[in-house]
PDB file of C-alpha atoms in Angstrom:
ATOM      1  CA  MET A   1      90.443  87.752  98.629  1.00 79.00           C
ATOM      2  CA  ILE A   2      92.489  87.782  95.443  1.00 89.00           C
ATOM      3  CA  GLU A   3      92.171  91.064  93.606  1.00 91.00           C
ATOM      4  CA  LYS A   4      91.888  90.061  89.971  1.00 94.00           C
ATOM      5  CA  THR A   5      94.000  91.647  87.279  1.00 97.00           C
ATOM      6  CA  GLU A   6      93.509  91.796  83.528  1.00 97.00           C
ATOM      7  CA  LYS A   7      95.609  88.959  82.109  1.00 98.00           C
ATOM      8  CA  ILE A   8      97.081  85.572  83.084  1.00 98.00           C
ATOM      9  CA  TRP A   9      99.853  83.875  81.129  1.00 98.00           C
ATOM     10  CA  MET A  10      98.809  80.329  80.160  1.00 98.00           C
ATOM     11  CA  ASP A  11     100.895  77.963  78.065  1.00 98.00           C
ATOM     12  CA  GLY A  12     102.729  80.711  76.229  1.00 97.00           C
ATOM     13  CA  GLU A  13     100.045  83.341  75.721  1.00 98.00           C
ATOM     14  CA  PHE A  14      98.015  85.825  77.703  1.00 98.00           C
ATOM     15  CA  VAL A  15      94.332  85.201  78.280  1.00 98.00           C
ATOM     16  CA  ASN A  16      91.717  87.247  80.107  1.00 98.00           C
ATOM     17  CA  TRP A  17      91.524  86.588  83.851  1.00 97.00           C
ATOM     18  CA  GLU A  18      88.021  85.102  83.550  1.00 97.00           C
ATOM     19  CA  ASP A  19      89.137  82.750  80.756  1.00 97.00           C
ATOM     20  CA  ALA A  20      92.060  81.227  82.704  1.00 97.00           C
ATOM     21  CA  THR A  21      90.177  78.014  83.491  1.00 97.00           C
ATOM     22  CA  VAL A  22      90.956  74.292  83.638  1.00 96.00           C
ATOM     23  CA  HIS A  23      88.883  71.197  82.938  1.00 96.00           C
ATOM     24  CA  VAL A  24      87.288  69.437  85.912  1.00 96.00           C
ATOM     25  CA  MET A  25      89.191  66.268  84.948  1.00 96.00           C
ATOM     26  CA  THR A  26      92.576  68.004  85.244  1.00 97.00           C
ATOM     27  CA  HIS A  27      94.870  65.405  86.788  1.00 97.00           C
ATOM     28  CA  THR A  28      96.444  67.737  89.357  1.00 98.00           C
ATOM     29  CA  LEU A  29      92.995  68.655  90.644  1.00 96.00           C
ATOM     30  CA  HIS A  30      92.370  65.008  91.533  1.00 96.00           C
ATOM     31  CA  TYR A  31      95.789  63.828  92.696  1.00 96.00           C
ATOM     32  CA  GLY A  32      97.638  66.946  93.887  1.00 96.00           C
ATOM     33  CA  LEU A  33     100.827  66.729  91.844  1.00 97.00           C
ATOM     34  CA  GLY A  34     101.531  70.260  90.723  1.00 98.00           C
ATOM     35  CA  VAL A  35     104.507  72.497  91.479  1.00 98.00           C
ATOM     36  CA  PHE A  36     104.405  76.216  92.056  1.00 98.00           C
ATOM     37  CA  GLU A  37     106.228  79.275  93.331  1.00 98.00           C
ATOM     38  CA  GLY A  38     105.319  82.355  95.311  1.00 97.00           C
ATOM     39  CA  ILE A  39     107.253  85.407  94.129  1.00 98.00           C
ATOM     40  CA  ARG A  40     106.971  89.095  94.941  1.00 97.00           C
ATOM     41  CA  ALA A  41     107.577  92.243  92.972  1.00 98.00           C
ATOM     42  CA  TYR A  42     108.224  95.370  95.015  1.00 97.00           C
ATOM     43  CA  LYS A  43     107.808  99.045  94.245  1.00 97.00           C
ATOM     44  CA  THR A  44     111.160 100.822  93.939  1.00 97.00           C
ATOM     45  CA  ALA A  45     112.326 104.240  92.837  1.00 97.00           C
ATOM     46  CA  SER A  46     113.274 102.666  89.489  1.00 96.00           C
ATOM     47  CA  GLY A  47     109.928 100.931  88.991  1.00 97.00           C
ATOM     48  CA  PRO A  48     108.671  97.480  89.980  1.00 98.00           C
ATOM     49  CA  ALA A  49     111.354  94.884  90.716  1.00 98.00           C
ATOM     50  CA  VAL A  50     110.921  91.131  91.179  1.00 98.00           C
ATOM     51  CA  PHE A  51     112.826  89.746  94.157  1.00 98.00           C
ATOM     52  CA  ARG A  52     115.213  86.869  93.389  1.00 98.00           C
ATOM     53  CA  LEU A  53     113.289  85.881  90.284  1.00 98.00           C
ATOM     54  CA  ARG A  54     115.846  83.495  88.827  1.00 98.00           C
ATOM     55  CA  GLU A  55     116.244  81.633  92.121  1.00 98.00           C
ATOM     56  CA  HIS A  56     112.476  81.143  92.257  1.00 98.00           C
ATOM     57  CA  VAL A  57     112.371  79.890  88.681  1.00 98.00           C
ATOM     58  CA  ASP A  58     115.269  77.535  89.409  1.00 98.00           C
ATOM     59  CA  ARG A  59     113.362  76.133  92.390  1.00 98.00           C
ATOM     60  CA  LEU A  60     110.265  75.677  90.221  1.00 98.00           C
ATOM     61  CA  PHE A  61     112.288  73.598  87.780  1.00 98.00           C
ATOM     62  CA  ASP A  62     113.976  71.699  90.622  1.00 97.00           C
ATOM     63  CA  SER A  63     110.562  70.819  92.064  1.00 97.00           C
ATOM     64  CA  ALA A  64     109.412  69.576  88.670  1.00 97.00           C
ATOM     65  CA  HIS A  65     112.608  67.559  88.192  1.00 97.00           C
ATOM     66  CA  ILE A  66     112.216  65.810  91.548  1.00 96.00           C
ATOM     67  CA  PHE A  67     108.770  64.609  90.506  1.00 95.00           C
ATOM     68  CA  GLN A  68     109.706  63.831  86.888  1.00 96.00           C
ATOM     69  CA  VAL A  69     107.442  66.532  85.493  1.00 97.00           C
ATOM     70  CA  HIS A  70     108.883  67.988  82.299  1.00 97.00           C
ATOM     71  CA  ILE A  71     108.118  71.701  81.976  1.00 98.00           C
ATOM     72  CA  PRO A  72     107.525  72.420  78.263  1.00 98.00           C
ATOM     73  CA  PHE A  73     109.207  75.826  78.484  1.00 98.00           C
ATOM     74  CA  THR A  74     112.758  76.932  79.218  1.00 98.00           C
ATOM     75  CA  ARG A  75     113.761  78.732  82.388  1.00 98.00           C
ATOM     76  CA  GLU A  76     114.291  81.892  80.371  1.00 98.00           C
ATOM     77  CA  GLN A  77     110.767  81.657  78.941  1.00 98.00           C
ATOM     78  CA  ILE A  78     109.313  81.414  82.451  1.00 98.00           C
ATOM     79  CA  VAL A  79     111.448  84.347  83.632  1.00 98.00           C
ATOM     80  CA  ASN A  80     110.137  86.381  80.701  1.00 98.00           C
ATOM     81  CA  ALA A  81     106.567  85.246  81.391  1.00 98.00           C
ATOM     82  CA  VAL A  82     106.824  86.556  84.963  1.00 98.00           C
ATOM     83  CA  VAL A  83     108.245  89.890  83.833  1.00 98.00           C
ATOM     84  CA  ASP A  84     105.633  90.241  81.092  1.00 98.00           C
ATOM     85  CA  CYS A  85     102.815  89.328  83.478  1.00 98.00           C
ATOM     86  CA  VAL A  86     103.752  92.166  85.825  1.00 98.00           C
ATOM     87  CA  LYS A  87     104.174  94.511  82.889  1.00 98.00           C
ATOM     88  CA  VAL A  88     100.948  93.687  81.014  1.00 98.00           C
ATOM     89  CA  ASN A  89      98.899  94.074  84.188  1.00 98.00           C
ATOM     90  CA  LYS A  90     100.561  97.427  84.969  1.00 97.00           C
ATOM     91  CA  LEU A  91     101.405  96.441  88.533  1.00 98.00           C
ATOM     92  CA  GLU A  92     103.747  98.505  90.700  1.00 96.00           C
ATOM     93  CA  GLU A  93     104.025  95.719  93.297  1.00 96.00           C
ATOM     94  CA  CYS A  94     102.402  92.332  93.440  1.00 97.00           C
ATOM     95  CA  TYR A  95     102.427  88.649  94.270  1.00 97.00           C
ATOM     96  CA  ILE A  96     103.264  86.295  91.394  1.00 98.00           C
ATOM     97  CA  ARG A  97     102.213  82.648  91.155  1.00 98.00           C
ATOM     98  CA  PRO A  98     103.823  80.405  88.513  1.00 98.00           C
ATOM     99  CA  PHE A  99     102.046  77.027  88.485  1.00 98.00           C
ATOM    100  CA  VAL A 100     102.925  73.818  86.644  1.00 98.00           C
ATOM    101  CA  TYR A 101     100.219  71.177  86.568  1.00 98.00           C
ATOM    102  CA  ILE A 102      99.240  67.956  84.857  1.00 98.00           C
ATOM    103  CA  GLY A 103      96.323  68.377  82.474  1.00 97.00           C
ATOM    104  CA  TYR A 104      93.533  65.946  81.769  1.00 93.00           C
ATOM    105  CA  GLY A 105      93.968  62.770  79.750  1.00 93.00           C
ATOM    106  CA  MET A 106      94.518  59.508  81.575  1.00 91.00           C
ATOM    107  CA  ILE A 107      92.971  59.173  85.017  1.00 92.00           C
ATOM    108  CA  GLY A 108      94.809  57.202  87.682  1.00 93.00           C
ATOM    109  CA  LEU A 109      98.114  57.507  89.490  1.00 94.00           C
ATOM    110  CA  TYR A 110     100.384  57.244  86.432  1.00 93.00           C
ATOM    111  CA  PRO A 111      99.503  59.976  83.933  1.00 92.00           C
ATOM    112  CA  LYS A 112     102.054  58.892  81.332  1.00 86.00           C
ATOM    113  CA  ASN A 113     100.932  61.028  78.395  1.00 92.00           C
ATOM    114  CA  ASN A 114      98.913  63.808  80.030  1.00 97.00           C
ATOM    115  CA  PRO A 115      99.923  67.310  78.920  1.00 97.00           C
ATOM    116  CA  ILE A 116     101.951  69.481  81.277  1.00 98.00           C
ATOM    117  CA  ARG A 117     100.357  72.909  81.563  1.00 98.00           C
ATOM    118  CA  VAL A 118     101.945  76.123  82.865  1.00 98.00           C
ATOM    119  CA  ALA A 119     100.346  79.327  84.120  1.00 98.00           C
ATOM    120  CA  VAL A 120     101.654  82.565  85.621  1.00 98.00           C
ATOM    121  CA  ALA A 121      99.358  84.960  87.481  1.00 98.00           C
ATOM    122  CA  ALA A 122     100.209  88.295  89.102  1.00 98.00           C
ATOM    123  CA  TYR A 123      97.955  90.340  91.348  1.00 97.00           C
ATOM    124  CA  PRO A 124      98.093  92.996  94.094  1.00 96.00           C
ATOM    125  CA  TRP A 125      99.145  91.778  97.526  1.00 88.00           C
ATOM    126  CA  GLY A 126      98.439  93.262 100.917  1.00 74.00           C
ATOM    127  CA  ALA A 127     101.152  94.233 103.370  1.00 66.00           C
ATOM    128  CA  SER A 128     100.666  91.408 105.858  1.00 67.00           C
ATOM    129  CA  TYR A 129     100.137  87.717 105.224  1.00 82.00           C
ATOM    130  CA  LEU A 130      99.796  86.741 108.880  1.00 83.00           C
ATOM    131  CA  GLY A 131      97.361  89.383 110.033  1.00 76.00           C
ATOM    132  CA  LYS A 132      97.063  93.119 110.478  1.00 75.00           C
ATOM    133  CA  ASP A 133     100.214  94.685 111.953  1.00 91.00           C
ATOM    134  CA  ALA A 134     101.958  91.282 112.149  1.00 94.00           C
ATOM    135  CA  ILE A 135     105.192  92.607 110.657  1.00 94.00           C
ATOM    136  CA  GLN A 136     105.397  95.437 113.195  1.00 94.00           C
ATOM    137  CA  SER A 137     103.892  93.868 116.302  1.00 96.00           C
ATOM    138  CA  GLY A 138     104.548  90.146 115.914  1.00 97.00           C
ATOM    139  CA  ILE A 139     102.281  87.127 116.188  1.00 97.00           C
ATOM    140  CA  ARG A 140     101.216  84.353 118.551  1.00 98.00           C
ATOM    141  CA  VAL A 141     102.061  80.831 117.402  1.00 98.00           C
ATOM    142  CA  LYS A 142     100.919  77.323 118.352  1.00 98.00           C
ATOM    143  CA  VAL A 143     102.981  74.142 118.013  1.00 98.00           C
ATOM    144  CA  SER A 144     100.809  71.918 115.872  1.00 98.00           C
ATOM    145  CA  SER A 145      99.611  68.411 116.655  1.00 98.00           C
ATOM    146  CA  PHE A 146     100.360  67.661 112.982  1.00 97.00           C
ATOM    147  CA  ILE A 147     104.007  66.938 112.141  1.00 95.00           C
ATOM    148  CA  ARG A 148     105.868  67.960 109.010  1.00 93.00           C
ATOM    149  CA  ASN A 149     106.091  65.245 106.373  1.00 87.00           C
ATOM    150  CA  HIS A 150     108.890  62.708 106.847  1.00 87.00           C
ATOM    151  CA  VAL A 151     111.615  62.989 104.202  1.00 84.00           C
ATOM    152  CA  ASN A 152     110.910  59.457 102.980  1.00 84.00           C
ATOM    153  CA  SER A 153     107.164  59.953 102.721  1.00 84.00           C
ATOM    154  CA  ASN A 154     107.345  63.196 100.730  1.00 83.00           C
ATOM    155  CA  MET A 155     110.430  64.868  99.307  1.00 83.00           C
ATOM    156  CA  SER A 156     110.772  68.209 101.049  1.00 83.00           C
ATOM    157  CA  ARG A 157     112.839  70.033  98.398  1.00 86.00           C
ATOM    158  CA  GLY A 158     109.801  70.190  96.118  1.00 90.00           C
ATOM    159  CA  LYS A 159     107.205  72.953  96.457  1.00 95.00           C
ATOM    160  CA  VAL A 160     104.273  70.725  95.607  1.00 95.00           C
ATOM    161  CA  SER A 161     100.553  71.489  95.715  1.00 96.00           C
ATOM    162  CA  GLY A 162      99.522  68.329  97.553  1.00 94.00           C
ATOM    163  CA  TYR A 163     101.985  68.876 100.390  1.00 92.00           C
ATOM    164  CA  TYR A 164      99.952  71.835 101.557  1.00 95.00           C
ATOM    165  CA  ILE A 165      97.162  69.617 102.839  1.00 95.00           C
ATOM    166  CA  ASN A 166      99.499  69.000 105.769  1.00 95.00           C
ATOM    167  CA  SER A 167      99.949  72.757 106.156  1.00 96.00           C
ATOM    168  CA  GLN A 168      96.218  73.454 105.928  1.00 97.00           C
ATOM    169  CA  LEU A 169      95.489  71.029 108.761  1.00 97.00           C
ATOM    170  CA  ALA A 170      98.058  72.741 110.969  1.00 98.00           C
ATOM    171  CA  LYS A 171      96.938  76.249 110.037  1.00 97.00           C
ATOM    172  CA  LYS A 172      93.242  75.553 110.657  1.00 98.00           C
ATOM    173  CA  GLU A 173      94.029  74.013 114.032  1.00 98.00           C
ATOM    174  CA  ALA A 174      96.113  77.018 115.119  1.00 98.00           C
ATOM    175  CA  ILE A 175      93.575  79.616 114.026  1.00 97.00           C
ATOM    176  CA  THR A 176      90.704  77.683 115.615  1.00 98.00           C
ATOM    177  CA  LEU A 177      92.627  77.812 118.899  1.00 98.00           C
ATOM    178  CA  GLY A 178      93.106  81.574 118.622  1.00 97.00           C
ATOM    179  CA  PHE A 179      96.664  81.765 117.247  1.00 97.00           C
ATOM    180  CA  ALA A 180      97.893  83.436 114.061  1.00 96.00           C
ATOM    181  CA  GLU A 181     100.041  80.581 112.789  1.00 98.00           C
ATOM    182  CA  ALA A 182     101.118  77.004 113.377  1.00 98.00           C
ATOM    183  CA  LEU A 183     104.622  75.740 114.046  1.00 98.00           C
ATOM    184  CA  MET A 184     105.307  72.206 112.897  1.00 97.00           C
ATOM    185  CA  LEU A 185     107.778  69.694 114.301  1.00 97.00           C
ATOM    186  CA  ASP A 186     109.607  67.098 112.223  1.00 96.00           C
ATOM    187  CA  ALA A 187     109.158  63.346 112.549  1.00 94.00           C
ATOM    188  CA  ASP A 188     111.813  63.267 115.311  1.00 95.00           C
ATOM    189  CA  GLY A 189     110.138  65.985 117.356  1.00 96.00           C
ATOM    190  CA  TYR A 190     112.462  68.877 116.488  1.00 97.00           C
ATOM    191  CA  VAL A 191     111.248  72.251 115.255  1.00 98.00           C
ATOM    192  CA  ALA A 192     110.759  72.200 111.469  1.00 97.00           C
ATOM    193  CA  GLU A 193     108.904  75.251 110.094  1.00 97.00           C
ATOM    194  CA  GLY A 194     105.584  77.049 109.982  1.00 97.00           C
ATOM    195  CA  SER A 195     102.677  76.034 107.774  1.00 97.00           C
ATOM    196  CA  GLY A 196     104.224  78.096 104.982  1.00 96.00           C
ATOM    197  CA  GLU A 197     107.326  79.756 106.436  1.00 97.00           C
ATOM    198  CA  ASN A 198     110.828  78.966 107.668  1.00 98.00           C
ATOM    199  CA  ILE A 199     111.767  79.844 111.243  1.00 98.00           C
ATOM    200  CA  PHE A 200     114.720  81.533 112.948  1.00 98.00           C
ATOM    201  CA  ILE A 201     115.489  81.985 116.623  1.00 98.00           C
ATOM    202  CA  VAL A 202     117.993  84.252 118.361  1.00 98.00           C
ATOM    203  CA  ARG A 203     119.923  83.173 121.467  1.00 97.00           C
ATOM    204  CA  ASN A 204     122.806  85.111 122.953  1.00 96.00           C
ATOM    205  CA  GLY A 205     123.137  87.255 119.848  1.00 96.00           C
ATOM    206  CA  LYS A 206     123.379  84.297 117.462  1.00 97.00           C
ATOM    207  CA  LEU A 207     120.859  83.137 114.874  1.00 98.00           C
ATOM    208  CA  LYS A 208     119.692  79.561 114.525  1.00 98.00           C
ATOM    209  CA  THR A 209     117.548  78.111 111.776  1.00 98.00           C
ATOM    210  CA  THR A 210     116.475  74.574 111.096  1.00 97.00           C
ATOM    211  CA  PRO A 211     118.641  72.575 108.643  1.00 96.00           C
ATOM    212  CA  LEU A 212     117.428  71.499 105.213  1.00 93.00           C
ATOM    213  CA  THR A 213     116.200  68.080 106.242  1.00 89.00           C
ATOM    214  CA  SER A 214     112.409  68.163 106.349  1.00 87.00           C
ATOM    215  CA  ILE A 215     111.810  71.769 105.310  1.00 94.00           C
ATOM    216  CA  LEU A 216     111.465  73.747 102.105  1.00 94.00           C
ATOM    217  CA  GLU A 217     114.669  75.454 100.994  1.00 96.00           C
ATOM    218  CA  GLY A 218     113.386  78.975 101.447  1.00 97.00           C
ATOM    219  CA  ILE A 219     114.677  81.777  99.236  1.00 98.00           C
ATOM    220  CA  THR A 220     113.847  84.437 101.828  1.00 98.00           C
ATOM    221  CA  ARG A 221     115.565  82.184 104.387  1.00 98.00           C
ATOM    222  CA  ASP A 222     118.690  82.165 102.230  1.00 98.00           C
ATOM    223  CA  SER A 223     118.517  85.943 101.815  1.00 98.00           C
ATOM    224  CA  ILE A 224     118.299  86.469 105.583  1.00 98.00           C
ATOM    225  CA  MET A 225     121.263  84.185 106.198  1.00 98.00           C
ATOM    226  CA  LYS A 226     123.377  86.166 103.718  1.00 98.00           C
ATOM    227  CA  ILE A 227     122.254  89.537 105.135  1.00 98.00           C
ATOM    228  CA  ALA A 228     122.946  88.363 108.694  1.00 98.00           C
ATOM    229  CA  ALA A 229     126.428  87.084 107.845  1.00 97.00           C
ATOM    230  CA  ASP A 230     127.255  90.301 105.999  1.00 97.00           C
ATOM    231  CA  ASN A 231     126.311  92.238 109.121  1.00 97.00           C
ATOM    232  CA  GLY A 232     128.489  90.239 111.498  1.00 97.00           C
ATOM    233  CA  LEU A 233     125.802  87.936 112.870  1.00 97.00           C
ATOM    234  CA  GLU A 234     126.624  84.289 113.394  1.00 97.00           C
ATOM    235  CA  VAL A 235     124.096  81.945 111.763  1.00 97.00           C
ATOM    236  CA  ASN A 236     123.880  78.243 112.544  1.00 97.00           C
ATOM    237  CA  GLU A 237     121.781  75.683 110.674  1.00 97.00           C
ATOM    238  CA  THR A 238     121.029  73.224 113.412  1.00 97.00           C
ATOM    239  CA  ARG A 239     118.172  71.333 114.966  1.00 97.00           C
ATOM    240  CA  PHE A 240     116.545  72.769 118.044  1.00 98.00           C
ATOM    241  CA  THR A 241     113.666  71.738 120.261  1.00 97.00           C
ATOM    242  CA  ARG A 242     110.448  73.508 121.102  1.00 97.00           C
ATOM    243  CA  ASP A 243     111.662  74.243 124.632  1.00 97.00           C
ATOM    244  CA  GLU A 244     114.749  75.987 123.222  1.00 98.00           C
ATOM    245  CA  LEU A 245     112.349  78.077 121.178  1.00 98.00           C
ATOM    246  CA  TYR A 246     110.412  78.879 124.366  1.00 98.00           C
ATOM    247  CA  ILE A 247     113.556  80.292 126.019  1.00 98.00           C
ATOM    248  CA  SER A 248     114.942  82.037 122.943  1.00 98.00           C
ATOM    249  CA  ASP A 249     115.554  85.780 123.069  1.00 98.00           C
ATOM    250  CA  GLU A 250     113.807  86.381 119.740  1.00 98.00           C
ATOM    251  CA  ALA A 251     112.101  84.368 117.021  1.00 98.00           C
ATOM    252  CA  PHE A 252     110.679  85.101 113.594  1.00 98.00           C
ATOM    253  CA  PHE A 253     109.197  83.468 110.519  1.00 98.00           C
ATOM    254  CA  SER A 254     110.537  84.103 107.030  1.00 98.00           C
ATOM    255  CA  GLY A 255     109.038  83.584 103.595  1.00 97.00           C
ATOM    256  CA  THR A 256     107.933  85.317 100.420  1.00 96.00           C
ATOM    257  CA  ALA A 257     104.507  86.065 101.857  1.00 94.00           C
ATOM    258  CA  ALA A 258     105.530  86.414 105.524  1.00 95.00           C
ATOM    259  CA  GLU A 259     108.749  88.342 104.705  1.00 96.00           C
ATOM    260  CA  ILE A 260     110.182  88.678 108.246  1.00 97.00           C
ATOM    261  CA  THR A 261     107.371  88.302 110.787  1.00 97.00           C
ATOM    262  CA  PRO A 262     108.322  88.431 114.491  1.00 98.00           C
ATOM    263  CA  ILE A 263     107.063  85.691 116.799  1.00 98.00           C
ATOM    264  CA  ILE A 264     106.257  87.119 120.222  1.00 98.00           C
ATOM    265  CA  GLU A 265     104.562  84.113 121.824  1.00 98.00           C
ATOM    266  CA  VAL A 266     104.558  80.328 121.370  1.00 98.00           C
ATOM    267  CA  ASP A 267     102.121  78.006 123.166  1.00 98.00           C
ATOM    268  CA  ASN A 268     101.139  80.833 125.533  1.00 98.00           C
ATOM    269  CA  ARG A 269     104.790  81.387 126.463  1.00 98.00           C
ATOM    270  CA  LYS A 270     106.234  84.841 125.843  1.00 98.00           C
ATOM    271  CA  ILE A 271     109.316  84.912 123.618  1.00 98.00           C
ATOM    272  CA  GLY A 272     111.975  87.218 125.034  1.00 97.00           C
ATOM    273  CA  LYS A 273     110.308  90.455 126.074  1.00 96.00           C
ATOM    274  CA  GLY A 274     107.118  89.601 124.233  1.00 97.00           C
ATOM    275  CA  LYS A 275     107.777  92.071 121.423  1.00 97.00           C
ATOM    276  CA  PRO A 276     109.900  92.154 118.256  1.00 97.00           C
ATOM    277  CA  GLY A 277     113.554  92.004 119.250  1.00 97.00           C
ATOM    278  CA  GLU A 278     116.532  94.139 118.254  1.00 97.00           C
ATOM    279  CA  ILE A 279     118.084  91.655 115.816  1.00 98.00           C
ATOM    280  CA  THR A 280     114.736  90.858 114.219  1.00 98.00           C
ATOM    281  CA  THR A 281     113.972  94.527 113.614  1.00 97.00           C
ATOM    282  CA  LYS A 282     117.486  95.152 112.280  1.00 98.00           C
ATOM    283  CA  LEU A 283     117.129  92.321 109.764  1.00 98.00           C
ATOM    284  CA  GLN A 284     113.655  93.568 108.824  1.00 97.00           C
ATOM    285  CA  SER A 285     115.036  97.036 108.127  1.00 97.00           C
ATOM    286  CA  ILE A 286     117.834  95.750 105.880  1.00 98.00           C
ATOM    287  CA  PHE A 287     115.503  93.328 104.119  1.00 98.00           C
ATOM    288  CA  PHE A 288     112.888  95.970 103.315  1.00 97.00           C
ATOM    289  CA  ASP A 289     115.577  98.392 102.140  1.00 98.00           C
ATOM    290  CA  THR A 290     116.914  95.580  99.944  1.00 98.00           C
ATOM    291  CA  VAL A 291     113.615  94.802  98.222  1.00 98.00           C
ATOM    292  CA  ALA A 292     113.068  98.534  97.716  1.00 97.00           C
ATOM    293  CA  GLY A 293     116.350  98.727  95.806  1.00 97.00           C
ATOM    294  CA  LYS A 294     118.120 100.832  98.425  1.00 97.00           C
ATOM    295  CA  VAL A 295     121.015  98.450  99.158  1.00 97.00           C
ATOM    296  CA  ASP A 296     123.618  98.358  96.386  1.00 96.00           C
ATOM    297  CA  LYS A 297     125.168  95.123  97.692  1.00 96.00           C
ATOM    298  CA  TYR A 298     122.001  93.177  96.909  1.00 98.00           C
ATOM    299  CA  ARG A 299     120.808  94.923  93.769  1.00 96.00           C
ATOM    300  CA  ASP A 300     121.481  91.783  91.740  1.00 97.00           C
ATOM    301  CA  TRP A 301     118.640  90.146  93.686  1.00 98.00           C
ATOM    302  CA  LEU A 302     116.214  92.419  91.863  1.00 98.00           C
ATOM    303  CA  THR A 303     114.909  92.033  88.328  1.00 98.00           C
ATOM    304  CA  TYR A 304     113.567  95.409  87.254  1.00 98.00           C
ATOM    305  CA  ILE A 305     110.528  95.511  85.013  1.00 95.00           C
TER     306      ILE A 305
END
């Protein structure tokens, strides 16, 4: 459950949590075209710090641009809205959700003159998105019967509300079958990503992650690739099959919510030794030190409140 806070930023001003409402005829509610971000602020010795804020705001604007949605605020205004939202709600660490949506006006598939609305919410976030102890112990995963959207049916660079119907189908199927998360293949049958995470595997001391064809361009994914390279690990962006995943030495999901979550089993097949591997735990350690402001090399990834 979301733990409500005091204020939400809506269209340039703060309103009370309970007053942050939309009309039932809001266009995005009916047709699914809205763009959003998931961002985290972490507790550090110097106060709360938002992780890779400007990259998230850039991706929000990129998503809107792809779908010809004009955000009526500048990037700097959205950056400031995020910072102010954390500050006004007195949060030491939290999840932050900027959301751009089409308001009510015309109904139908071409909302030419409908207003574009923007909201930013921030609220406390638990330690594990994928279940209790998932970060430490790892999770069981099921390859979904639902494939990731084809690049010519939906444009994968956009983080769009309606796309997550596909993810919800996969997630519900996996959980119903007793797994923690779904893994989705692309239209050609290669591994794509989780319902809301990117994926990495380790084989023979080298990292592999799926290329940016039918997946979201993850900011945590990018961070892991930079951290890995800086620590002498080879990283390859290349397609791989589910059976290569089965015989990998290690595997993990990455994402703002998932952070770095080890995968210990896929389709009832143990991955490696069936527990978080050495490279996974090393990357976890560096990543969590980074978001806590303990790694000078990556301090520019943090926006301090």
